[in-house]
Amino acid sequence: MSVLIIADHDLGKLSPATARIVHAVAELGPIDVLVVGENAQNVASDAAQLAGVQKVLVAETASTTDTDLAIIETLAQSYRYVVQSAGSVGRDRMPALAARLDLMPVTDIIEILGPNRFVRPIYAGNALQTITDNQPRHILTVRASAFRAAATGNAATIETVESPTASVARLIATHRTESDTPDLSTAQIVVGGGIALGSAENFQLIERLAKKLNAAIGATRAAVDAGYAPNDWQVGQTGKIIAPDLYIAIGISGALQHLAGIQGAKKIVAINSDPEAPLVKLADAALIGDLFEIIPQLIDELDKAGVR
Amino acid sequence: MKILVAIKRVVDHNVRIRVRPDGSGVETQGVRISMNPFCKHAVEAAVQLGEAGHGDEIVVVSIGPKAATDVILTALAMGAHRGILIETDTDLETLAIAKLLAKVVAEESPDIVLLGKQAVDDDSNHVGQMLAALTNRPQATFASEIKVVGQQLEVTREIDSGRETIAIPLPAIVTADLRLNTPRNAALPMVMKARSKPLAIRPVAEFGVDLTPRLTVEKISPPPERVAGKTVGSVPELAAYIAGEVSQMEAL
Ligand SMILES: Cc1cc2nc3c(=O)[nH]c(=O)nc-3n(C[C@H](O)[C@H](O)[C@H](O)COP(=O)(O)OP(=O)(O)OC[C@H]3O[C@@H](n4cnc5c(N)ncnc54)[C@H](O)[C@@H]3O)c2cc1C
Ligand SMILES: Cc1cc2nc3c(=O)[nH]c(=O)nc-3n(C[C@H](O)[C@H](O)[C@H](O)COP(=O)(O)OP(=O)(O)OC[C@H]3O[C@@H](n4cnc5c(N)ncnc54)[C@H](O)[C@@H]3O)c2cc1C
């Protein structure tokens, strides 16, 4: 047994991030996937379909920091690698797991060079660190956006594992963003809006364009702080890391903390009134002008061009 | 209640850093240095808890070179009562930092430990979680709101699906996100007063923690550069560009 991947899931669905983690670590050894959650059978059967997975382990209990850690710590003894995506759950659990096992974790990996050599960004992606990890076991988080998804069609076995006693933490409330747009971290197209939108109502222009392109929606910290967009849309050093084929940045200056989140984007389009904005300087196609005039026209033109 | 805040001295977040051509690291000589922004939010949260009657004593600790007294003074000027510098000139790994902080927690027995969720230089996002594991205290990471309710903390966390509010028993560890509060700028009298507050400087060796690195950094390299931007002249041109990209994706 070699690699244990901790599945990410939400609302009874396996996160698209996990398929990418499975693919990312395929070379490291045979893979088991652990699912911790109530009513996790659907998630487990999704995970069992991923190519490269040997076995899916299911712990039927609410996933919280301390319960997850207790389960993973016991299982970790039989694996060389414990890996989770660098989302908010992996970031919360993996460093704590590593400390319990007296190991240094390697986190936010964007490239795997060998069994113990990894590349991770530092300074908001303005430098890349190549790390050799000579510890006997490796606790890793991997950025899903940097890898492609594993194929499906597998039928791995599903086993139940023991769940420990209740958590000390009590969930009081969840505030989730209702939206039928694709998952931001793994989306193929992302439309992002900045503070220039001016209000939550105006931000719906971004949502209209996103809908047109079947794209996920991103926002800058400034737009989130101002209340124009929910926090889970924030892209950047402190938000989500994205690597779409196409990123359309509208009314966004391109502060380095925002750029930290979009370095993996293949093509970047910028719409900005300022020709000197940093994002305009690195866009593959930039249009200089007022976003309030441009977006409605753009939606019409895309209609005419028969996009979707 | 006693609150401990861990703060880190980093290259200022506005500095566009330069990777040394020999791959040995990032140029930190002669660049602007300041308190890690996330740590500022942690200090502000501690001071606000104090103002609300939940913090009789706020202790700040930083691990780093002598120059890190600057960030401790900033925190003292913001309203913390006492500072500790654990002095070292070597860069330590997050596990070593967490082990040192665990020693401070054992000495000080704080009810709440506040940290930044990440430091903007190494972007690790480790230390709070590791400290929670080492001290066996519950953790609430990525906090955008903290309330003391009896012997519990109610913390709203920013997570991938939005936000969640959890209750955890004290003593506890909390890491601060940016929307937690707006850090104050200390007024001049507070800055003057900070200099007279107690600040203990203690050599790292005093703590008896094994600081040997576990990882080897082979090299630090610059990220691949993007080709310089191009502009298009009109909305139809832009639409054609986007339509072209979309049809290429569908072809895949
Ligand atoms: C520690 C730290 C972490 C951070 N993390 C993040 C992060 O994760 N993500 C993030 O995004 N930011 C982050 N920030 C904030 C970041 O530094 C910037 O402040 C932010 O990204 C700016 O957002 P913006 O581009 O919307 O606003 P601005 O920088 O104000 O840019 C607005 C742009 O809109 C253009 N504009 C104005 N009006 C129009 C119009 N009518 N039509 C077209 N264009 C127009 C302007 O020319 C300008 O370029 C962080 C900051 C710190 C200190
Ligand atoms: C071999 C080796 C090479 C290294 N190379 C480099 C390098 O090239 N450049 C470089 O900058 N660093 C380097 N380091 C240092 C090291 O990576 C980090 O400084 C250390 O791991 C802390 O990471 P972080 O600040 O990102 O922690 P995070 O987990 O992101 O920090 C979260 C929070 O923990 C607290 N915290 C973190 N550090 C301290 C501290 N020192 N004192 C008090 N509180 C703290 C703060 O509240 C902070 O907000 C190297 C280390 C080693 C062992």
XYZ file of C-alpha atoms and ligand atoms in Angstrom:
666
model
C 0.000 0.000 0.000
C 1.397 3.300 -0.925
C -0.780 6.358 -1.474
C -3.802 7.435 0.562
C -5.801 10.260 -0.992
C -8.345 12.067 1.135
C -11.413 12.781 -1.010
C -12.941 16.251 -1.114
C -16.701 16.311 -1.372
C -19.639 18.631 -0.883
C -23.414 18.082 -0.838
C -23.024 14.358 -1.453
C -20.866 14.770 -4.551
C -17.201 14.001 -5.079
C -15.290 17.201 -5.820
C -13.788 17.397 -9.319
C -10.521 18.239 -7.546
C -10.117 14.664 -6.287
C -10.027 13.159 -9.797
C -7.146 15.503 -10.560
C -5.257 14.530 -7.411
C -5.645 10.852 -8.334
C -4.136 11.584 -11.732
C -1.400 13.798 -10.270
C -0.036 11.111 -7.933
C -0.604 8.089 -10.193
C 3.158 7.561 -10.558
C 3.766 7.468 -6.803
C 2.183 4.059 -6.230
C -1.101 2.208 -5.863
C -3.853 4.515 -4.638
C -6.529 4.132 -1.993
C -9.069 6.897 -1.457
C -10.588 7.765 1.919
C -14.031 9.341 2.104
C -15.121 10.767 5.457
C -18.701 11.936 5.571
C -22.298 11.153 6.417
C -24.213 9.382 3.643
C -20.968 9.096 1.751
C -21.955 6.118 -0.424
C -22.478 8.237 -3.560
C -19.170 9.946 -3.069
C -17.497 6.573 -2.555
C -18.944 5.098 -5.724
C -17.838 8.173 -7.711
C -14.321 7.735 -6.304
C -14.355 4.010 -7.120
C -14.784 4.872 -10.803
C -11.546 6.827 -11.025
C -8.810 5.090 -12.995
C -5.887 4.112 -10.799
C -7.847 3.707 -7.580
C -7.424 0.296 -5.894
C -9.747 0.665 -2.977
C -12.113 3.236 -1.521
C -12.354 3.438 2.272
C -15.478 4.975 3.759
C -15.857 6.388 7.272
C -19.534 7.212 7.807
C -19.316 10.213 10.111
C -19.521 13.988 9.788
C -16.229 15.341 8.518
C -14.675 17.744 11.011
C -11.068 18.599 11.709
C -10.621 16.354 14.731
C -12.604 13.338 13.482
C -10.854 13.433 10.102
C -7.467 13.644 11.794
C -8.195 10.745 14.120
C -9.245 8.528 11.211
C -6.415 9.552 8.918
C -3.751 9.273 11.625
C -4.634 5.629 12.248
C -4.701 4.779 8.554
C -1.568 6.792 7.762
C 0.643 4.148 9.398
C 0.207 1.873 6.377
C 0.910 4.414 3.615
C 3.991 6.178 2.309
C 2.015 9.172 1.084
C -1.055 10.910 2.428
C -2.361 13.428 -0.082
C -5.259 15.848 -0.317
C -6.070 18.675 -2.691
C -4.899 22.108 -1.509
C -8.485 23.265 -0.939
C -9.790 24.595 2.357
C -10.192 21.097 3.848
C -6.747 19.801 2.861
C -5.155 23.014 4.054
C -6.899 22.643 7.385
C -6.062 18.954 7.940
C -2.719 18.050 6.332
C -0.377 20.371 8.292
C -1.992 19.188 11.541
C -1.640 15.542 10.477
C 2.014 16.097 9.633
C 2.712 17.682 13.025
C 1.038 14.757 14.799
C 3.337 12.380 12.899
C 6.366 14.637 13.464
C 6.751 15.248 9.728
C 7.121 18.383 7.596
C 4.330 18.509 5.015
C 4.932 19.679 1.458
C 1.964 21.747 0.393
C 0.484 23.442 -2.682
C 2.474 21.188 -5.005
C 2.192 22.179 -8.669
C 4.633 19.671 -10.129
C 5.802 16.211 -9.066
C 9.345 15.578 -10.315
C 9.875 12.189 -8.691
C 8.980 10.070 -5.655
C 10.299 12.736 -3.266
C 10.863 15.830 -5.397
C 8.197 18.481 -5.624
C 7.745 22.030 -6.904
C 5.683 24.551 -4.942
C 5.180 28.289 -5.421
C 6.169 30.842 -2.764
C 5.798 34.635 -2.629
C 2.397 34.599 -4.304
C 3.769 32.515 -7.152
C 6.607 34.908 -7.914
C 9.141 32.206 -7.118
C 9.099 28.417 -7.372
C 10.721 26.196 -4.770
C 12.052 22.769 -5.771
C 12.034 20.563 -2.670
C 13.526 17.166 -1.851
C 11.659 15.385 0.920
C 13.852 12.664 2.443
C 11.454 11.856 5.271
C 10.254 8.236 5.508
C 6.685 9.317 4.782
C 5.209 12.223 2.892
C 2.223 14.400 3.759
C 1.252 16.442 0.721
C -1.312 18.870 -0.582
C -1.543 19.230 -4.349
C -3.121 22.050 -6.338
C -5.873 20.463 -8.401
C -5.699 23.295 -10.933
C -2.207 22.213 -11.997
C -3.226 18.715 -13.123
C -5.700 16.982 -15.429
C -8.398 14.629 -14.188
C -8.027 10.849 -14.041
C -10.194 8.873 -16.458
C -13.298 7.059 -15.183
C -14.623 3.568 -15.842
C -12.882 1.817 -12.965
C -14.708 -0.245 -10.344
C -12.551 -0.224 -7.236
C -13.699 -2.078 -4.140
C -15.394 -0.094 -1.381
C -14.718 -0.897 2.286
C -15.998 0.639 5.500
C -13.563 1.786 8.176
C -14.108 2.592 11.866
C -15.114 6.111 12.798
C -14.070 7.490 16.160
C -16.170 9.308 18.729
C -17.793 12.699 18.256
C -16.001 15.938 17.463
C -15.396 18.700 20.017
C -16.458 21.186 17.350
C -20.123 21.928 16.782
C -21.381 23.227 13.469
C -23.682 26.174 14.078
C -24.402 27.448 10.588
C -23.335 27.228 6.980
C -23.583 30.112 4.555
C -23.221 28.777 1.069
C -23.369 30.519 -2.244
C -26.267 29.236 -4.317
C -25.036 29.083 -7.853
C -25.280 26.649 -10.726
C -22.004 27.726 -12.288
C -19.127 25.229 -12.678
C -16.584 24.611 -9.886
C -14.174 27.549 -9.908
C -10.949 25.665 -9.118
C -11.343 23.244 -12.016
C -13.383 25.278 -14.551
C -12.339 25.482 -18.200
C -13.494 29.070 -18.545
C -13.622 31.673 -15.780
C -15.058 35.181 -15.983
C -13.715 37.410 -13.209
C -14.939 40.797 -12.027
C -13.223 43.508 -10.007
C -14.116 46.483 -7.860
C -14.886 48.461 -11.036
C -18.277 46.724 -11.251
C -19.385 49.129 -8.521
C -22.232 47.146 -6.933
C -23.645 43.671 -6.386
C -26.370 44.422 -8.997
C -23.797 45.406 -11.573
C -21.829 42.266 -10.773
C -24.709 40.377 -12.409
C -23.231 41.561 -15.726
C -20.300 39.252 -14.968
C -22.723 36.473 -14.108
C -24.609 36.994 -17.398
C -21.439 36.723 -19.438
C -20.345 33.690 -17.423
C -23.660 31.984 -18.061
C -23.327 32.685 -21.773
C -19.966 30.886 -21.807
C -20.871 28.217 -19.255
C -18.019 29.635 -17.211
C -17.296 29.791 -13.481
C -17.268 33.195 -11.796
C -14.275 34.744 -10.074
C -13.766 38.009 -8.203
C -10.992 40.096 -6.726
C -10.552 40.569 -3.020
C -11.608 44.191 -3.471
C -14.916 43.095 -5.036
C -15.522 40.534 -2.275
C -14.614 42.975 0.513
C -17.058 45.474 -1.004
C -19.816 42.859 -0.882
C -20.274 42.562 -4.667
C -19.411 38.866 -4.695
C -19.286 36.030 -2.115
C -15.962 35.060 -0.532
C -15.787 31.684 -2.260
C -15.459 33.459 -5.615
C -12.230 35.179 -4.610
C -9.290 34.282 -6.819
C -5.708 34.874 -5.740
C -3.075 34.363 -3.093
C -5.702 34.109 -0.368
C -8.536 32.860 -2.491
C -8.843 30.089 -5.032
C -6.137 29.115 -7.466
C -7.462 28.631 -10.977
C -5.970 27.361 -14.218
C -8.697 27.598 -16.855
C -8.070 27.421 -20.584
C -9.542 30.920 -20.766
C -9.725 33.623 -18.083
C -11.676 36.792 -18.863
C -10.760 39.527 -16.366
C -13.104 42.494 -16.309
C -12.370 45.709 -14.431
C -9.481 44.013 -12.628
C -6.139 45.804 -12.312
C -3.973 42.725 -11.838
C -2.436 43.212 -8.381
C 0.224 40.621 -7.725
C -1.949 38.911 -5.105
C -4.635 38.431 -7.748
C -2.137 37.284 -10.378
C -0.985 34.622 -7.881
C -4.278 32.854 -8.493
C -4.282 32.917 -12.291
C -0.736 32.016 -13.279
C -1.888 28.693 -14.644
C -4.472 30.248 -16.998
C -3.670 29.313 -20.603
C -5.191 32.379 -22.251
C -6.098 35.644 -20.577
C -8.530 38.261 -21.886
C -8.692 41.644 -20.160
C -11.318 44.363 -20.383
C -10.114 47.521 -18.699
C -10.352 51.289 -19.178
C -6.683 51.669 -18.281
C -4.177 50.585 -20.957
C -1.455 50.597 -18.294
C -3.166 48.094 -15.954
C -0.824 45.157 -15.200
C -3.413 42.651 -16.402
C -3.704 44.432 -19.746
C 0.072 44.159 -20.071
C 0.009 40.389 -19.880
C -3.325 39.579 -21.530
C -3.379 37.569 -24.753
C -6.180 39.843 -25.888
C -7.089 43.084 -24.139
C -9.824 45.542 -25.016
C -9.481 49.049 -23.652
C -12.768 50.701 -22.740
C -15.706 50.939 -20.378
C -16.867 47.541 -19.200
C -20.474 48.753 -18.867
C -20.571 49.445 -22.617
C -18.464 46.470 -23.618
C -20.094 43.546 -21.769
C -23.640 43.883 -23.214
C -22.197 44.295 -26.714
C -19.894 41.340 -26.151
C -22.790 39.120 -25.107
C -24.662 40.132 -28.313
C -21.619 39.485 -30.477
C -21.066 36.062 -28.883
C -24.718 35.295 -29.641
C -24.176 36.304 -33.244
C -21.049 34.190 -33.430
C -23.199 31.276 -32.272
C -21.255 30.542 -29.089
C -23.210 27.844 -27.186
C -8.428 35.613 29.618
C -4.952 35.545 28.193
C -4.342 35.766 24.456
C -1.120 34.814 22.674
C -0.527 36.111 19.147
C 2.240 34.771 16.884
C 3.496 37.326 14.397
C 5.976 37.060 11.554
C 8.284 39.620 9.970
C 8.156 39.310 6.183
C 9.042 41.139 2.983
C 6.294 43.741 2.544
C 3.398 42.448 0.449
C 3.755 45.351 -2.010
C 7.334 44.471 -2.930
C 7.758 42.781 -6.290
C 10.355 40.232 -5.228
C 13.383 39.174 -7.281
C 14.686 35.627 -7.429
C 18.492 35.478 -7.076
C 20.062 34.373 -10.357
C 22.022 31.564 -8.633
C 18.795 29.877 -7.501
C 19.663 30.261 -3.828
C 16.569 32.196 -2.871
C 14.744 35.475 -2.975
C 16.550 38.806 -2.589
C 15.565 40.101 0.837
C 18.412 42.607 1.255
C 17.371 46.241 1.078
C 13.679 45.541 0.474
C 10.845 46.891 2.584
C 9.961 44.623 5.502
C 6.786 44.632 7.589
C 4.465 42.543 9.715
C 2.769 39.769 7.739
C -0.702 41.191 6.862
C -2.539 38.131 8.229
C -0.700 38.547 11.544
C -1.877 42.170 11.696
C -5.443 40.924 11.520
C -4.626 38.437 14.304
C -3.228 41.216 16.528
C -6.231 43.437 15.794
C -8.589 40.578 16.705
C -6.762 40.112 20.019
C -6.932 43.823 20.817
C -10.644 43.935 19.964
C -11.316 40.891 22.171
C -9.427 42.732 24.932
C -11.519 45.858 24.420
C -14.661 43.723 24.675
C -13.484 42.458 28.064
C -12.185 39.075 26.901
C -8.460 39.646 27.096
C -6.741 40.789 30.277
C -3.342 40.170 28.816
C -2.182 40.026 25.209
C 1.261 38.568 24.609
C 2.870 38.644 21.161
C 5.662 36.338 20.081
C 7.832 36.422 17.003
C 10.572 34.044 15.920
C 13.293 35.622 13.848
C 16.317 37.911 13.835
C 16.849 40.851 16.215
C 15.214 43.102 13.609
C 11.898 41.328 14.254
C 11.570 43.487 17.385
C 10.129 46.024 14.904
C 7.014 43.952 14.265
C 6.696 43.240 17.989
C 6.790 46.989 18.661
C 4.095 47.489 16.017
C 1.896 44.940 17.802
C 2.591 46.549 21.188
C 1.624 49.918 19.717
C -1.618 48.391 18.456
C -2.456 47.413 22.026
C -0.671 44.179 22.983
C 0.834 44.214 26.478
C 4.035 42.239 26.305
C 6.389 40.859 23.665
C 8.678 37.867 23.285
C 11.319 37.573 20.579
C 12.736 34.115 20.077
C 15.935 35.116 18.409
C 17.416 33.162 15.515
C 19.140 34.143 12.311
C 18.352 30.893 10.521
C 15.224 30.288 8.467
C 13.212 27.664 10.284
C 10.713 25.221 8.881
C 7.081 25.497 9.919
C 7.335 22.353 12.081
C 10.197 23.909 14.074
C 8.261 27.189 14.385
C 5.221 25.298 15.668
C 7.348 23.354 18.177
C 8.843 26.600 19.520
C 5.390 28.149 19.777
C 4.165 25.015 21.594
C 6.854 25.657 24.230
C 5.599 29.227 24.614
C 2.035 27.939 24.935
C 3.191 25.562 27.682
C 4.877 28.449 29.538
C 2.116 31.007 29.101
C -1.043 28.839 29.120
C -3.061 31.263 26.978
C -6.797 30.691 26.576
C -6.686 31.744 22.930
C -3.787 31.585 20.492
C -4.203 33.696 17.367
C -2.057 33.338 14.252
C -2.240 34.517 10.663
C -3.676 31.915 8.297
C -0.579 32.148 6.142
C 2.557 34.212 5.790
C 2.843 36.080 2.490
C 6.465 35.054 1.933
C 6.393 31.261 2.100
C 2.598 30.984 1.802
C 2.730 27.764 3.817
C -0.506 27.994 5.769
C 0.805 25.425 8.291
C 1.776 26.848 11.638
C -1.621 27.311 13.327
C -2.770 23.810 12.412
C 0.545 22.302 13.531
C 0.421 24.169 16.824
C -3.107 22.876 17.428
C -1.897 19.323 16.790
C 1.151 19.690 19.048
C -0.764 21.288 21.927
C -3.823 19.085 21.483
C -6.144 22.082 21.281
C -9.053 22.476 18.872
C -8.432 24.665 15.829
C -10.554 27.077 13.832
C -8.703 28.110 10.687
C -9.373 30.948 8.188
C -11.489 32.991 10.604
C -13.540 35.948 9.397
C -15.407 36.416 12.699
C -14.614 35.450 16.308
C -17.037 35.593 19.237
C -16.462 34.518 22.824
C -19.571 32.773 24.161
C -19.009 31.503 27.692
C -16.238 28.933 27.633
C -16.496 28.588 23.877
C -15.458 30.401 20.756
C -17.831 30.820 17.858
C -15.772 31.243 14.749
C -16.931 31.908 11.194
C -14.542 30.327 8.722
C -14.032 31.116 5.034
C -14.080 27.820 3.158
C -14.322 26.626 -0.452
C -18.122 26.427 -0.422
C -18.679 29.789 1.295
C -18.596 30.238 5.068
C -19.356 28.126 8.124
C -19.706 28.985 11.777
C -18.409 26.490 14.323
C -18.223 26.448 18.113
C -15.098 25.075 19.773
C -14.224 24.837 23.462
C -11.464 26.958 24.979
C -8.490 26.869 25.107
C -8.258 26.998 21.318
C -6.169 28.009 18.309
C -7.541 30.396 15.668
C -5.955 31.525 12.387
C -6.975 34.883 10.937
C -8.190 35.576 7.408
C -8.232 39.040 5.870
C -11.914 39.839 6.308
C -11.704 39.349 10.094
C -11.312 43.083 10.770
C -9.503 46.252 9.685
C -6.198 46.536 11.539
C -5.678 49.893 13.208
C -2.769 52.199 12.620
C -1.299 52.941 16.014
C -1.453 56.600 17.041
C 1.847 58.259 17.895
C 1.360 58.198 21.691
C 0.790 54.438 21.482
C 3.956 54.065 19.427
C 5.879 55.958 22.111
C 4.280 53.886 24.854
C 5.127 50.623 23.090
C 8.824 51.225 23.746
C 8.236 51.026 27.496
C 6.271 47.768 27.388
C 8.124 44.572 28.381
C 9.922 42.771 25.548
C 11.883 39.643 26.372
C 14.568 38.593 23.910
C 15.392 34.920 24.279
C 17.875 32.881 22.259
C 16.282 30.028 20.339
C 18.667 27.502 21.958
C 16.992 28.112 25.329
C 13.923 26.174 24.169
C 15.679 22.872 23.509
C 13.812 22.231 20.253
C 15.448 20.213 17.470
C 15.525 22.679 14.587
C 17.174 20.463 11.967
C 15.370 20.956 8.645
C 13.460 17.967 7.272
C 13.245 19.217 3.719
C 15.975 20.316 1.348
C 15.295 23.257 -0.910
C 17.180 22.364 -4.095
C 16.624 25.693 -5.728
C 14.367 28.713 -5.980
C 13.544 29.684 -9.550
C 11.453 32.370 -11.196
C 8.098 31.288 -12.652
C 7.809 30.955 -16.434
C 7.223 34.338 -18.040
C 4.102 35.146 -20.020
C 4.508 36.697 -23.415
C 3.719 40.401 -23.447
C 0.120 41.434 -23.974
C -1.715 42.290 -27.167
C -4.729 44.542 -27.539
C -7.685 44.200 -29.871
C -9.482 47.201 -31.341
C -13.183 46.429 -31.019
C -15.849 44.325 -29.359
C -16.437 42.154 -32.487
C -12.708 41.405 -32.625
C -12.755 40.414 -28.964
C -15.853 38.266 -29.479
C -14.145 36.531 -32.405
C -11.087 35.849 -30.231
C -13.225 34.369 -27.440
C -15.332 32.347 -29.872
C -12.119 30.975 -31.405
C -10.775 29.896 -28.023
C -14.083 28.293 -27.069
C -14.317 26.291 -30.301
C -10.738 25.055 -29.808
C -11.726 23.786 -26.362
C -14.739 21.975 -27.756
C -12.527 20.337 -30.374
C -10.479 18.719 -27.583
C -2.149 39.925 1.987
C -3.023 40.269 0.820
C -3.679 39.246 0.143
C -4.496 39.540 -0.946
N -5.124 38.509 -1.584
C -5.860 38.777 -2.681
C -6.501 37.735 -3.419
O -6.442 36.552 -3.044
N -7.196 38.059 -4.535
C -7.302 39.349 -4.978
O -7.937 39.570 -6.002
N -6.740 40.349 -4.297
C -6.028 40.094 -3.163
N -5.477 41.141 -2.477
C -5.828 42.525 -2.888
C -5.027 43.046 -4.057
O -3.807 43.587 -3.569
C -5.797 44.155 -4.805
O -6.149 45.161 -3.891
C -7.057 43.675 -5.507
O -6.800 42.494 -6.257
C -7.571 44.762 -6.420
O -8.829 44.408 -6.943
P -9.391 45.081 -8.275
O -8.534 44.705 -9.412
O -10.834 44.690 -8.302
O -9.344 46.628 -7.952
P -8.391 47.768 -8.511
O -6.978 47.435 -8.313
O -8.899 49.030 -7.946
O -8.637 47.752 -10.073
C -9.817 48.118 -10.693
C -9.547 48.139 -12.190
O -10.735 48.402 -12.883
C -10.471 49.297 -13.964
N -11.715 50.017 -14.246
C -12.316 50.980 -13.503
N -13.478 51.357 -14.069
C -13.615 50.618 -15.193
C -14.609 50.545 -16.193
N -15.741 51.293 -16.138
N -14.436 49.703 -17.220
C -13.316 48.920 -17.282
N -12.350 48.929 -16.344
C -12.501 49.774 -15.309
C -9.350 50.158 -13.464
O -8.612 50.688 -14.549
C -8.534 49.178 -12.631
O -7.534 48.536 -13.413
C -4.663 40.867 -1.372
C -3.997 41.891 -0.705
C -3.197 41.607 0.387
C -2.507 42.719 1.092
C 16.031 24.533 4.019
C 15.174 25.740 4.208
C 15.151 26.721 3.231
C 14.382 27.859 3.375
N 14.385 28.787 2.399
C 13.694 29.908 2.562
C 13.738 30.936 1.576
O 14.400 30.802 0.549
N 13.040 32.078 1.796
C 12.314 32.242 2.925
O 11.703 33.296 3.093
N 12.199 31.285 3.860
C 12.886 30.127 3.706
N 12.801 29.166 4.651
C 11.981 29.429 5.866
C 10.694 28.677 5.998
O 10.200 28.158 4.802
C 9.580 29.557 6.591
O 10.040 30.751 7.107
C 8.873 28.896 7.722
O 8.629 27.587 7.332
C 7.550 29.613 8.084
O 6.621 29.483 7.006
P 5.376 30.458 6.831
O 5.732 31.734 7.415
O 4.967 30.414 5.419
O 4.290 29.775 7.776
P 2.720 29.922 7.762
O 2.237 28.615 8.249
O 2.224 30.420 6.463
O 2.483 31.018 8.873
C 1.205 31.141 9.490
C 1.302 31.936 10.752
O 2.183 31.315 11.677
C 2.831 32.297 12.493
N 4.263 32.290 12.233
C 4.933 31.799 11.149
N 6.250 32.013 11.286
C 6.422 32.681 12.438
C 7.544 33.213 13.118
N 8.764 33.108 12.604
N 7.362 33.832 14.312
C 6.115 33.936 14.857
N 5.017 33.473 14.250
C 5.157 32.850 13.075
C 2.249 33.622 12.070
O 1.124 33.907 12.871
C 1.823 33.345 10.625
O 0.840 34.237 10.172
C 13.565 28.021 4.531
C 13.579 27.027 5.497
C 14.374 25.902 5.343
C 14.380 24.883 6.409
